[in-house]
Each structure stands twice: as C-alpha cells, then as structure tokens.
Coordinates of C-alpha atoms and ligand atoms in Angstrom, one line a residue:
X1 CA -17.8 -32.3 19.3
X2 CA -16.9 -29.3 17.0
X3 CA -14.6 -27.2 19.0
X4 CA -15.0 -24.1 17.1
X5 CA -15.1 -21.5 19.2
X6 CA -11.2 -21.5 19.1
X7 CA -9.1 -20.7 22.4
X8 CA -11.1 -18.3 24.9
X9 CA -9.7 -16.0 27.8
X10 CA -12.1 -15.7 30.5
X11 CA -10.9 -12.1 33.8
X12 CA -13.2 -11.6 35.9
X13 CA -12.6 -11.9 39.7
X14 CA -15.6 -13.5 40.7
X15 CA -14.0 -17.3 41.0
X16 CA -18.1 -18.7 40.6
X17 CA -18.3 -17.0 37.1
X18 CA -15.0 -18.4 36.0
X19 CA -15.6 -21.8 36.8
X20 CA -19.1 -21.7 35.9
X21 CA -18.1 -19.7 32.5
X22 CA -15.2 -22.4 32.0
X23 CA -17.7 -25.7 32.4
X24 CA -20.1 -24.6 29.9
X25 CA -17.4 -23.5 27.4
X26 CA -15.0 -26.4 27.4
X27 CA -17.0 -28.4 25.5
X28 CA -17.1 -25.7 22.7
X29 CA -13.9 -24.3 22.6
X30 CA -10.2 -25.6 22.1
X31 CA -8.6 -24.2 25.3
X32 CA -10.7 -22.2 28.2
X33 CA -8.1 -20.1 30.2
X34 CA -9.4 -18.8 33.2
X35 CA -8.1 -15.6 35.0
X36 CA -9.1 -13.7 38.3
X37 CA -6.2 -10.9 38.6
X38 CA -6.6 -8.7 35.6
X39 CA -3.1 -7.6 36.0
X40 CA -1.9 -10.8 34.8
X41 CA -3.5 -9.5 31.2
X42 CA -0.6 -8.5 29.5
X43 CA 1.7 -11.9 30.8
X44 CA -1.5 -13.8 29.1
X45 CA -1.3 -12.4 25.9
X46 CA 2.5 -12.3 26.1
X47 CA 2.2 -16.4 26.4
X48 CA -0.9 -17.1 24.1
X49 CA -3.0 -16.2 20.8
X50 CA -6.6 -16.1 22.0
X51 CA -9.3 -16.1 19.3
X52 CA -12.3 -14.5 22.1
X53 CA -11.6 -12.7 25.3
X54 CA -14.7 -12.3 27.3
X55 CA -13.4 -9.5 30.2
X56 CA -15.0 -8.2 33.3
X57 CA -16.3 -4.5 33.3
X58 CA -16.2 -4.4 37.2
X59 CA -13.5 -5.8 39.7
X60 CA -12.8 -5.4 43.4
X61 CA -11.3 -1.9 43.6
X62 CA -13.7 -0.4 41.7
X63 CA -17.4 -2.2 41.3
X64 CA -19.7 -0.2 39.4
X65 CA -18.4 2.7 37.2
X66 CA -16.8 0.2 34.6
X67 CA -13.5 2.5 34.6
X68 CA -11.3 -0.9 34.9
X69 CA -13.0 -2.8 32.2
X70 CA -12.4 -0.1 29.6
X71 CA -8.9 0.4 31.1
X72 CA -8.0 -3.5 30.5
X73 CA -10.0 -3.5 27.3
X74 CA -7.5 -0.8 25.6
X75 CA -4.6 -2.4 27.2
X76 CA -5.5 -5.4 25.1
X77 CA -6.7 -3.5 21.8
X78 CA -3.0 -1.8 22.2
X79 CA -1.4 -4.7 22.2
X80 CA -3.5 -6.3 19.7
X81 CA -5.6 -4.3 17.6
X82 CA -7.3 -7.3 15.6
X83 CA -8.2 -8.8 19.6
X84 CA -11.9 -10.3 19.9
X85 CA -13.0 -8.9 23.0
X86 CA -16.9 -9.4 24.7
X87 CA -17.3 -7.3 28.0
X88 CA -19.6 -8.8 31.1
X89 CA -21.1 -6.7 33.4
X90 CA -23.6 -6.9 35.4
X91 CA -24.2 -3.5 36.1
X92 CA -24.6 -3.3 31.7
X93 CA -26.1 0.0 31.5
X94 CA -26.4 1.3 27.7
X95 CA -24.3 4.0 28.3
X96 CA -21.4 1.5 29.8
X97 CA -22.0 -0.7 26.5
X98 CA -21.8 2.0 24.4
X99 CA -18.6 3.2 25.5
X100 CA -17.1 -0.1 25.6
X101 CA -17.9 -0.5 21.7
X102 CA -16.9 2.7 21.3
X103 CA -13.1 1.6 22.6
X104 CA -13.1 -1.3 20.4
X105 CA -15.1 -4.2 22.2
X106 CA -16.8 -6.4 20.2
X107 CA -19.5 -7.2 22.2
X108 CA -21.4 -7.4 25.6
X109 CA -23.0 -9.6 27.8
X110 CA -25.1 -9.3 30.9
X111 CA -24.6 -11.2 33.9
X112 CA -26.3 -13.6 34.6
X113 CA -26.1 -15.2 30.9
X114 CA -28.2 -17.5 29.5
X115 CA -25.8 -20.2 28.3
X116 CA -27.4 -20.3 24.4
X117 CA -27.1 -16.9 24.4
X118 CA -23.5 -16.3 25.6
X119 CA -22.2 -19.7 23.6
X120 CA -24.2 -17.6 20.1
X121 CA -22.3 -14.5 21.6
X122 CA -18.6 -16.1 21.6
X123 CA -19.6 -18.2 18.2
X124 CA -20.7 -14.9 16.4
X125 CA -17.2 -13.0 18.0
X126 CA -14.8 -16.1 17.1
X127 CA -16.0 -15.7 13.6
X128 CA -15.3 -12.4 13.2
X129 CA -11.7 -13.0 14.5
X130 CA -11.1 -16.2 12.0
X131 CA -12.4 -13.6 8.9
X132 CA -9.9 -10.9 10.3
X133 CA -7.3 -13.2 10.0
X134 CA -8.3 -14.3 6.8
X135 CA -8.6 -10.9 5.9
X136 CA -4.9 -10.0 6.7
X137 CA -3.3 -13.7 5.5
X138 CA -4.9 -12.3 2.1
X139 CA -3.5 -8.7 2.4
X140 CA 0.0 -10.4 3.1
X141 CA -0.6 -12.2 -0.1
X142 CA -1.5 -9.6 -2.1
X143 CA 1.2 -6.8 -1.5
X144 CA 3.6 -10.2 -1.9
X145 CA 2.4 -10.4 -5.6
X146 CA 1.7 -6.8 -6.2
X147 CA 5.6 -6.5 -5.2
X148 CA 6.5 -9.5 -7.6
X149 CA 4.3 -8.3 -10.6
X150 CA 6.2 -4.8 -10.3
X151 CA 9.5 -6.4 -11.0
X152 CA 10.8 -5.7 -14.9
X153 CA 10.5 -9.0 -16.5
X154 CA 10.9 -9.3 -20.4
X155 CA 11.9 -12.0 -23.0
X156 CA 15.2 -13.7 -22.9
X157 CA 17.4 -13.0 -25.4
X158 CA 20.3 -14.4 -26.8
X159 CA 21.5 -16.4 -29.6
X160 CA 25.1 -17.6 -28.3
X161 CA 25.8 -21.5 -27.8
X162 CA 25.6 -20.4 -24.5
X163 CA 22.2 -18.9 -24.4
X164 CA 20.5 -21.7 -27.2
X165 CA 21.3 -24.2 -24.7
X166 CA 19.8 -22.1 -21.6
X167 CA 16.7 -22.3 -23.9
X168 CA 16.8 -25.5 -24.7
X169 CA 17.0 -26.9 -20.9
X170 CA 14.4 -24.5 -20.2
X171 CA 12.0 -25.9 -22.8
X172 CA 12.6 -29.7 -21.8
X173 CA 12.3 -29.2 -18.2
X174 CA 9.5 -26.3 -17.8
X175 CA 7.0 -28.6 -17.4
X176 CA 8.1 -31.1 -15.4
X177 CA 8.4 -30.5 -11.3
X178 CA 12.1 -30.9 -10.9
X179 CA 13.8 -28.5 -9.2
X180 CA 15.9 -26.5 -10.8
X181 CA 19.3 -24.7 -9.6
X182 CA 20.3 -21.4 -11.7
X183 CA 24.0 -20.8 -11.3
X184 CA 25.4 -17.8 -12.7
X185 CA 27.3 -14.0 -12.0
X186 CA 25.6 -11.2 -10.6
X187 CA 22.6 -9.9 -13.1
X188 CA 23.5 -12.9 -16.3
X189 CA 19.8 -13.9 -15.9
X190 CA 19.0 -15.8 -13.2
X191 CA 16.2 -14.3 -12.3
X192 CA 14.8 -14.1 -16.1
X193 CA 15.5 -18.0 -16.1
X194 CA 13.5 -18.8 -13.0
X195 CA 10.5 -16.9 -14.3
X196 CA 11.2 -18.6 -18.2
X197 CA 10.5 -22.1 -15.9
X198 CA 7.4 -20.8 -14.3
X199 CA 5.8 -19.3 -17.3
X200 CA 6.5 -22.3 -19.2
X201 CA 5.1 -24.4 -16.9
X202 CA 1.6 -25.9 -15.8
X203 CA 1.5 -23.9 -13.0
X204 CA 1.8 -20.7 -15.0
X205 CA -1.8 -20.1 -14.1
X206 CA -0.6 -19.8 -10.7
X207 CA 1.6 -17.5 -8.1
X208 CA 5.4 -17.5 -8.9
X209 CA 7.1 -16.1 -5.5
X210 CA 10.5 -15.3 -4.7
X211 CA 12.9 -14.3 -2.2
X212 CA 16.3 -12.8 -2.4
X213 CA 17.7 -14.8 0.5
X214 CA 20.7 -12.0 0.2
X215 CA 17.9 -9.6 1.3
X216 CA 17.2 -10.8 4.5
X217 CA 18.4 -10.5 7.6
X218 CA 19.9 -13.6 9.1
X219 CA 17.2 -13.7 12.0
X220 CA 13.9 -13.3 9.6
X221 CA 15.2 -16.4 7.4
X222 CA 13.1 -18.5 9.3
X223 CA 10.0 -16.5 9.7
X224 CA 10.3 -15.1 6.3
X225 CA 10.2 -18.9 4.6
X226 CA 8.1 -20.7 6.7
X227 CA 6.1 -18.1 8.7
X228 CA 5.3 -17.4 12.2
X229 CA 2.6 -17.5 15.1
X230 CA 2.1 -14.3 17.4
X231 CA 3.9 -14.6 20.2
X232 CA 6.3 -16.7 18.4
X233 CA 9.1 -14.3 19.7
X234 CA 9.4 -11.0 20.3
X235 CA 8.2 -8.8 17.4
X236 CA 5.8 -11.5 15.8
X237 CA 2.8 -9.1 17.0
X238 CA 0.4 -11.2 14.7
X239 CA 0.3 -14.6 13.0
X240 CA 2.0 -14.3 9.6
X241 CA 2.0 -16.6 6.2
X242 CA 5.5 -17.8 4.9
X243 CA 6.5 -17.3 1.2
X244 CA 6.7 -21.9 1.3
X245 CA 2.6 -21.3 2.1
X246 CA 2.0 -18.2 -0.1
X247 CA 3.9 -20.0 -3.2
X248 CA 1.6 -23.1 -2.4
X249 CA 0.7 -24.7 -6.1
X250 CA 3.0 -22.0 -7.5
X251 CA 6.6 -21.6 -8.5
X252 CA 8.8 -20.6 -5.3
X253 CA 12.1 -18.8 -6.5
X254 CA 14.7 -18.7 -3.3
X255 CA 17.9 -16.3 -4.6
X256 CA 21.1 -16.4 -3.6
X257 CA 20.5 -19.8 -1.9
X258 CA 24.1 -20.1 -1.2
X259 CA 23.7 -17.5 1.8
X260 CA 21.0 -19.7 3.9
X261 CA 22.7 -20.4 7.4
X262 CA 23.6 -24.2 7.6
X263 CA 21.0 -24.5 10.2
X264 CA 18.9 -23.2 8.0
X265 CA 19.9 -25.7 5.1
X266 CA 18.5 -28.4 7.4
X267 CA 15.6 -26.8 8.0
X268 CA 15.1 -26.6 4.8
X269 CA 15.9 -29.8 4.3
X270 CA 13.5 -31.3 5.8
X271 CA 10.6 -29.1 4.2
X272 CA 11.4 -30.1 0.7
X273 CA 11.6 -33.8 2.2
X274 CA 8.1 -34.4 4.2
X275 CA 6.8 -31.6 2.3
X276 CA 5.3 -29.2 4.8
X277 CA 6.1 -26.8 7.0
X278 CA 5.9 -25.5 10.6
X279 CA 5.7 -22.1 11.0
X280 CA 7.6 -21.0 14.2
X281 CA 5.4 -21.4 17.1
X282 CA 2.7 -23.7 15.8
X283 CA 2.2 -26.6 16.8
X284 CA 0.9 -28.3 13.4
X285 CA 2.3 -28.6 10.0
X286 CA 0.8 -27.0 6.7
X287 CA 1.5 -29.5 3.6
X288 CA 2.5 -27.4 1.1
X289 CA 3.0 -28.3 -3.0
X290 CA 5.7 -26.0 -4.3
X291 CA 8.0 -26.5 -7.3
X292 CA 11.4 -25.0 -6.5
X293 CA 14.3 -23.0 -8.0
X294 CA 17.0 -21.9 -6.7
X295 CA 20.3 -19.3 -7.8
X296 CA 23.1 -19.0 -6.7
X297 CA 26.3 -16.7 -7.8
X298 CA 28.4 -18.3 -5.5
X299 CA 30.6 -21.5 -6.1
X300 CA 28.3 -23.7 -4.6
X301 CA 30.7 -27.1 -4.9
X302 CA 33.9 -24.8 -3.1
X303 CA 31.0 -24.6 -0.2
X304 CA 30.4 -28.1 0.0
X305 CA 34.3 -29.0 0.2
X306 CA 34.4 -25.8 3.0
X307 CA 31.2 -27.7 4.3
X308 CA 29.5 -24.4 4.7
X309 CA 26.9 -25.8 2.3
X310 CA 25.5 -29.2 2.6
X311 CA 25.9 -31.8 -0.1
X312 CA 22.3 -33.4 0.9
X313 CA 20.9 -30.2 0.1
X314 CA 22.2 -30.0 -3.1
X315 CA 20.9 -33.1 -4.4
X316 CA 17.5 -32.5 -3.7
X317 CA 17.7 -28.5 -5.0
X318 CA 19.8 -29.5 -8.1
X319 CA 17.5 -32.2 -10.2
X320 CA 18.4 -29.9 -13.0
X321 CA 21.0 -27.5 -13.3
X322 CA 21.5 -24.6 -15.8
X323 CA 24.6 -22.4 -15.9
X324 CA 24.5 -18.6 -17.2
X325 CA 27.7 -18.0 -19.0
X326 CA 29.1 -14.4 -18.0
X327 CA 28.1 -11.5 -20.8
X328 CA 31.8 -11.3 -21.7
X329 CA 31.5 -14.9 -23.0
X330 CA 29.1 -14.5 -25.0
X331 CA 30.2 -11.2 -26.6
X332 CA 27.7 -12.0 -30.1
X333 CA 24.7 -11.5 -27.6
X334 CA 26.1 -8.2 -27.0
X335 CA 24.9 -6.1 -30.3
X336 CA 21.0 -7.5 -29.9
X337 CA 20.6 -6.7 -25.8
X338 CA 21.9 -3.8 -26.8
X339 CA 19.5 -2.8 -29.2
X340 CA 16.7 -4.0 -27.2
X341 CA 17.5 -1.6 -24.3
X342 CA 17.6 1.3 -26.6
X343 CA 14.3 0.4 -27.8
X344 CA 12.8 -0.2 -24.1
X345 CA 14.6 3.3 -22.7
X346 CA 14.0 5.6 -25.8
X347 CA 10.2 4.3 -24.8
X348 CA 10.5 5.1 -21.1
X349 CA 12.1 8.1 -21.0
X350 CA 9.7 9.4 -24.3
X351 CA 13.0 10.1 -26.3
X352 CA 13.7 9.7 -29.9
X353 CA 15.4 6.4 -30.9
X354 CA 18.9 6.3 -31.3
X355 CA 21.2 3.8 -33.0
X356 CA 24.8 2.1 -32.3
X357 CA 27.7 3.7 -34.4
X358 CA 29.8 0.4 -35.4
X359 CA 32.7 1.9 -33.1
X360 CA 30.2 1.9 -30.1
X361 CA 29.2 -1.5 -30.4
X362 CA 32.7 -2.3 -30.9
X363 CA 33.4 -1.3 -27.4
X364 CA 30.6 -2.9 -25.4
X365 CA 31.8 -6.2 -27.0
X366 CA 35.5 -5.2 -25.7
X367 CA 34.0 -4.2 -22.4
X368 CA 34.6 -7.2 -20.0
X369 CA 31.3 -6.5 -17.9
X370 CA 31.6 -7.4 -14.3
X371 CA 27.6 -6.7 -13.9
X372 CA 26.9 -8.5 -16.7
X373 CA 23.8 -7.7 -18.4
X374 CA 22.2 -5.8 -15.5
X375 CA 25.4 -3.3 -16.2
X376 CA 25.0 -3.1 -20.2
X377 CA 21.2 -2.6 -19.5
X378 CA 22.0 0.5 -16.7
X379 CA 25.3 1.9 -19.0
X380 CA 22.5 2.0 -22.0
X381 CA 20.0 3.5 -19.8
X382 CA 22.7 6.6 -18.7
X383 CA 23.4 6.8 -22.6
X384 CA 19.6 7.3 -23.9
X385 CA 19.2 9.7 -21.0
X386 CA 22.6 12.0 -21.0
X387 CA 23.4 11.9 -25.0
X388 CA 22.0 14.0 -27.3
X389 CA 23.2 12.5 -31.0
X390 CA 21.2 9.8 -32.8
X391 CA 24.4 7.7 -33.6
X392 CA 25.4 6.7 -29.9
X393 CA 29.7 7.0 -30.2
X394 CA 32.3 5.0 -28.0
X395 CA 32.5 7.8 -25.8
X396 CA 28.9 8.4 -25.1
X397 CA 29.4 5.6 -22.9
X398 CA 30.6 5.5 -19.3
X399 CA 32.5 2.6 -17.8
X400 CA 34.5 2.1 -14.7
X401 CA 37.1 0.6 -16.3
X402 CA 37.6 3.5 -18.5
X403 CA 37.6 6.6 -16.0
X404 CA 40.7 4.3 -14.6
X405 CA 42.3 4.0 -17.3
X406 CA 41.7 7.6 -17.9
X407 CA 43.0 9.0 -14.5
X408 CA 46.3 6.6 -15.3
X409 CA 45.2 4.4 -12.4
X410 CA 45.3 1.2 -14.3
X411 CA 44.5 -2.1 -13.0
X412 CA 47.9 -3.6 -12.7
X413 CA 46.5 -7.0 -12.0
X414 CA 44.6 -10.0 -14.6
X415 CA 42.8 -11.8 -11.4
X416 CA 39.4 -11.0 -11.3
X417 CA 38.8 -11.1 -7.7
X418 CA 41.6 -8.4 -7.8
X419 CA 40.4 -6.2 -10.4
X420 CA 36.3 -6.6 -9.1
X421 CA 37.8 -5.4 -5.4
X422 CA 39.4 -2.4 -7.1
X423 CA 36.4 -1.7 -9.2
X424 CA 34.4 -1.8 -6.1
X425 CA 36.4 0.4 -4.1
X426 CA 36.4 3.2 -6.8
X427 CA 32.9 2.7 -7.0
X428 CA 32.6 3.6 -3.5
X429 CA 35.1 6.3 -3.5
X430 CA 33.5 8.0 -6.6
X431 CA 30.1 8.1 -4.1
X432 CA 31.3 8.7 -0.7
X433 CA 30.5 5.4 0.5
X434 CA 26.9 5.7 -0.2
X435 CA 26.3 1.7 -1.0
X436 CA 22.6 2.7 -2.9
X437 CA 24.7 4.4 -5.4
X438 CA 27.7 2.6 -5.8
X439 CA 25.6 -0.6 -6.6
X440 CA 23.6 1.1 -9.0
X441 CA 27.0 2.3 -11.0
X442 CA 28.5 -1.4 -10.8
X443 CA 25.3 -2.9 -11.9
X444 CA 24.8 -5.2 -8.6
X445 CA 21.8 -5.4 -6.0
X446 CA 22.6 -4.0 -2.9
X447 CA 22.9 -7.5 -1.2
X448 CA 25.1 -8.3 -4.0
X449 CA 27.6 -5.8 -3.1
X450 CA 27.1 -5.9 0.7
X451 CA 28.6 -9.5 0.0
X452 CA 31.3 -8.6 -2.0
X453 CA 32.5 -6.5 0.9
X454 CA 32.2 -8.7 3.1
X455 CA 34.3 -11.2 0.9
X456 CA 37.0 -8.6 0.1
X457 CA 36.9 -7.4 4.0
X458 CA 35.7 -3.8 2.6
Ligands
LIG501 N1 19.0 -12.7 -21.8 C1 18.5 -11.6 -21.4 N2 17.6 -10.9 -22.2 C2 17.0 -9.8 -21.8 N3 17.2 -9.2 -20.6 C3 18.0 -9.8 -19.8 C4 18.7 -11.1 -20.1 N4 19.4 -11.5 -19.1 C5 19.3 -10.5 -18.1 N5 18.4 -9.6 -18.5 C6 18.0 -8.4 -17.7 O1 19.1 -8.0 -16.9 C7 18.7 -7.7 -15.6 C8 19.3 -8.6 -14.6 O2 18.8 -10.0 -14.7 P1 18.4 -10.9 -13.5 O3 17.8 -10.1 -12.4 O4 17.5 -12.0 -14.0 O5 19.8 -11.4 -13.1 P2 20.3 -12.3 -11.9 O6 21.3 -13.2 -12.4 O7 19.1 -12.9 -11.2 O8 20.9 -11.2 -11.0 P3 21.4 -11.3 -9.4 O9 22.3 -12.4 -9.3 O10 22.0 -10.0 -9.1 O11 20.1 -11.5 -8.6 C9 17.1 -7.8 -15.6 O12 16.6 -6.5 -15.8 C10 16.9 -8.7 -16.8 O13 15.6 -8.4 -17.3

C-alpha cells in the first residue's frame, strides 16, 4: 500500500481515540506516533520531523473552552512555523475553528470522524506540507544561484606560456567529466578556471555551484556539503539541501579544498566513490551526478607527506590538474590585464578612459604581486578612482611594498613567507586590525588572510 500520508503525530488524552486514530492510519501513513500527555510536545518534535500533527483542542484540566489546544498549537507553530497541524474537537464550535485557523492550524476535524473523511483531511494537509517543503528546497536553490550569478566573472586573459597552456588543458578537458584540481596563489585564477571548465562544458546548460571551503566554519562543513534533516542537531530547525544535491547535473566548484578536516576528506571520499550522499540525519541516500573541481593555494603534496591530507583523495579529485603560475611569472600578461581593468573601471565608475604612461607599466611588471591578479585588478581600481590625469604615472599607483620602502622600513629579507608576514602585518597596522580592510588592500579573501594568520601565528 501507498504510504503517503508521511509520518503523523496523534495528542489527545483520550487513550480510545489514539488507538482507534492509530489503527486506521497505519495503513496510510509511514510512522503513527501516538501521544496522551501534551506536555511531551516539545520532547516529540525535539526527536522527530512530522509531516501532519492532528492535536486535541480539549484535555483533562480544561474540557471545553479549547484554551489548551490553541496553547499547544502555537507552541508547535513557534517551534516550527512550516508545522502541518489539524485540530479535533469535539466540542468544534465555529468560533473555536475559526480561532484555531486563525493561529495557524491547518485544519479541523470533529469527533467522532468518519474514517474517509479524516484519512482525505490528513491526505489534503500532508500535501500541503510536501509543497512547503518544496517550496523552501527551491528558495534554497534560488538565493544559492542568485548569489553565484552575482559573482564578477569575465574572460580569461593571458598570452604567456603559462596562460596558452591553462587554455589549452581547459579546451581538451572541458568536455569530458574528469575532475579537475586548480592549484594556484591567492586570486591567479582559480576561480576564473573552474568556471572556463563549466562553461565549456556539456553541462553549461546547467547550475555551476561553489563553495569556498575557507568560508566555512569547521562545524557547517558537513551540513553545508551534504545537507541536513531537522532535528539533525541542534540548530537544524528545518530540513535543508546540500550544495552535492543543489549542483546535481551541474558543475560543483569546492575552494580551498585543502582546508576540509581529514574526517571530512573521508566523508568525502566516499561520496565521490558510491556517488550519493546522506544528508545528516536521514536515513536514505540521494544519488547525485556532479562533475567536480577543486583549488587549492596550499601545497597539497607537503599535506600528504604531513598526512594532513589524504593521498586517496587526491587521486580521485586530481584526474586532471592545471597549475596557475603566479602574476609575477608571467610579467608579459601584465600590460593587457592591465588595460582591460581600466576599460572595466573607467565603465563602472562612469569616468573618462585613461591610459598607461610606458613608466607606469614599467612598474606593475617590476611589482612582484603577492595578490596576484586580484591585487593588480584592486591597485587599478584605486587608480581610476583617486587620479585625475589621463596618462596614469608610476606614482599614481599605491603598493605596499612601496610605502615601505618609502618610510625606510625595507624588507631585509628575500624569503617569501618572510616578506608576505611582513606585508601582512603592515597591512594590519595601517588599518587597526580591521581584517575587512586589510584583505581588501593585500588583494586576498578574508579566509585567505584569516589563514595566513593562522600560518604565521598573527
Ligand atoms: N586571466 C585573467 N583574466 C582576467 N581576469 C582575471 C584573470 N585571472 C584572474 N582574474 C580576475 O582576478 C580576480 C581573482 O580571480 P579568482 O577569484 O578566479 O582567483 P582565485 O585564484 O580563485 O582566488 P582565491 O584563491 O583567493 O580564491 C577575479 O576578479 C578574476 O576575474
């Protein structure tokens, strides 16, 4: 038999209409919980997702006015605002009904029932809970694109060596499904690339999602990913969709991989292996059809010999890998990015176009830029907003490394990890340890930076 009408709560404390209720739904529905203490409401719906709650408007202390109906009835809507709930009475005056819609019940019954006529009741109510759900699993979807479609995303230029052959692995793998692992600095591309793939391939026509694992706190990973059940734990007030089931058919982008937990990695693991997931707190598993790329900034083969990432993994996320040389190795790119975030700004801010004097350009290709293109992009941005010439000079320009060099508080060091601690300290310094701001000036994410200071024990 069709067991559609879900899983059903049954208060009332007359023990005849429970068990009498619970014999002629069982055959209809999943689960029939019965319950005679309405106090045990809240422990219920701590413990269960119920898709119909049929409550008693009348118990023991108080048998006709209704008052503890409608006083359960909001305790549930409270907790639950989406909650299907169908009162019983049998004192069902109108006005009582009324009242009881009017707090957010979404039906009534009179006692006695005639079984067709209750079962059509709880059918017509476990509908409207399964489109409420489907209702909000679509919102979730929505603001998830509507967020991903505001992102900037342009072309992807470049005409290095380094660049062509970024291209050219993007062309010959775009339409296959291997996955594909980014590697690359802080703001080379990454992201551009993973969207390049995507585009280019035959699921263009469908969602590309991603998620900055950098971005999320350790606890969410899991929820975030693979999604949750209410009740799953503590704050998981409603069932919710992970990005694996939202991506489904599409292109799912996971960021700074190199930050998932290694329990997480086997999690993981798993998913890309038997190819579904579990959200936490179900008990079944959605197949899901995904094709996956990952980035990662961080030296991903140091992690594996530090085991804090595991090799297993790697071999199924890295099919195909393609490796964004830093900016200031590939210098010759320099003059058309350049050029192509004048254009852009002059455009956004409504300002006339200006042009690079030969000494400017000189110095962005002298500039060793630690942000990479994400920096040359935001120091071009400051220039068509604070300059006022149409021939942009070296000076126009504003780099970290120059106000040092400036105050006479050079760099005394050639190590990178050195200098980018310094850099990142001044950086702070120059905004009082607001972390917005300072990431902004060095051209990183926040999570970016958040990480560096971890690394450099900021
Ligand atoms: N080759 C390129 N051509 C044009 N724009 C580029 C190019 N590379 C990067 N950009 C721009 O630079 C910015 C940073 O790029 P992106 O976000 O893809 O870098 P990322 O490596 O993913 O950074 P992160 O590691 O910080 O997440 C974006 O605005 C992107 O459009």
């Amino acid at each position: 038999m069709d067991k559609k009408l879900g899983n059903i709560l049954i208060v009332d404390d007359d023990e005849d209409i429970l068990l009498a209720a619970k014999m002629l739904l069982k055959r209809h529905a999943q689960k029939v919980i019965i319950e005679k203490n309405p106090k045990k409401i809240p422990f219920l719906l701590n413990h269960d997702s119920y898709d119909v709650i049929l409550l008693d408007m009348n118990f023991v202390e108080d048998t006709t006015t209704g008052k503890e109906g409608i006083f359960w009835l909001k305790e549930i809507i409270q907790r639950d605002p989406q909650a299907v709930v169908i009162m019983i009475t049998a004192y069902g005056g109108v006005e009582l009904a009324v009242e009881a819609l009017k707090e957010g019940a979404t039906d009534f019954v009179l006692k006695p029932w005639q079984n067709e006529k209750l079962i059509a009741t709880i059918s017509a109510a476990a509908q409207l809970n399964s489109s409420r759900k489907e209702v909000t699993t679509l919102k979730q979807a929505k603001q998830t694109l509507v967020r991903d479609l505001e992102q900037p995303f342009g072309d992807m230029l470049g005409e290095s060596a380094g660049m062509r052959n970024v291209k050219a692995i993007i062309q010959k793998v775009a339409k296959t499904d291997a996955n594909v692992l980014i590697l690359g600095e802080n703001g080379t591309g990454k992201e551009l690339v993973a969207r390049a793939l995507h585009k280019q391939s035959s699921r263009a026509s469908k969602d590309f999602i991603g998620v900055d694992m950098g971005a999320i706190a350790e606890t969410l990973f899991e929820s975030e990913l693979f999604g949750h059940k209410k009740g799953a734990f503590t704050d998981a007030k409603e069932d919710r969709i992970g990005r694996f089931e939202i991506a489904n058919k599409g292109s799912l982008f996971l960021d700074e991989i190199g930050n998932l937990p290694l329990n997480l990695q086997a999690k993981l693991l798993a998913v890309l292996q038997n190819r579904e997931v579990i959200p936490l707190g179900a008990s079944r598993a959605v197949p899901i059809d995904i094709r996956l790329i990952c980035a990662t900034n961080m030296p991903i083969d140091d992690m594996i010999a530090q085991k804090e990432f595991r090799q297993d993994l790697l071999y199924r996320i890295n099919t195909v890998e393609v490796y964004l040389p830093p900016l200031r190795e590939r210098g010759e790119d320099i003059p058309l990015l350049a050029r192509h975030f004048l254009q852009s700004y002059a455009k956004k801010y409504k300002r006339p176009e200006k042009k690079l004097s030969a000494a400017a350009l000189t110095r962005l290709q002298q500039y060793h830029w630690p942000g990479n293109v994400r920096e040359l992009q935001h120091a071009i941005e400051r220039t068509v907003i604070m300059s006022d010439e149409a021939l942009i000079q070296p000076d126009d320009f504003f780099f970290l490394s120059q106000k040092q060099s400036t105050e006479g508080d050079q760099l005394n060091t050639l190590n990178l990890d050195e200098m980018e601690k310094t850099v990142i300290e001044k950086a702070l310094q120059k905004y009082n340890g607001n972390i917005s701001k300072a990431a902004r000036e060095l051209g990183l994410t926040r999570a970016s930076l958040y990480r560096r200071l971890e690394k450099y024990g900021i």
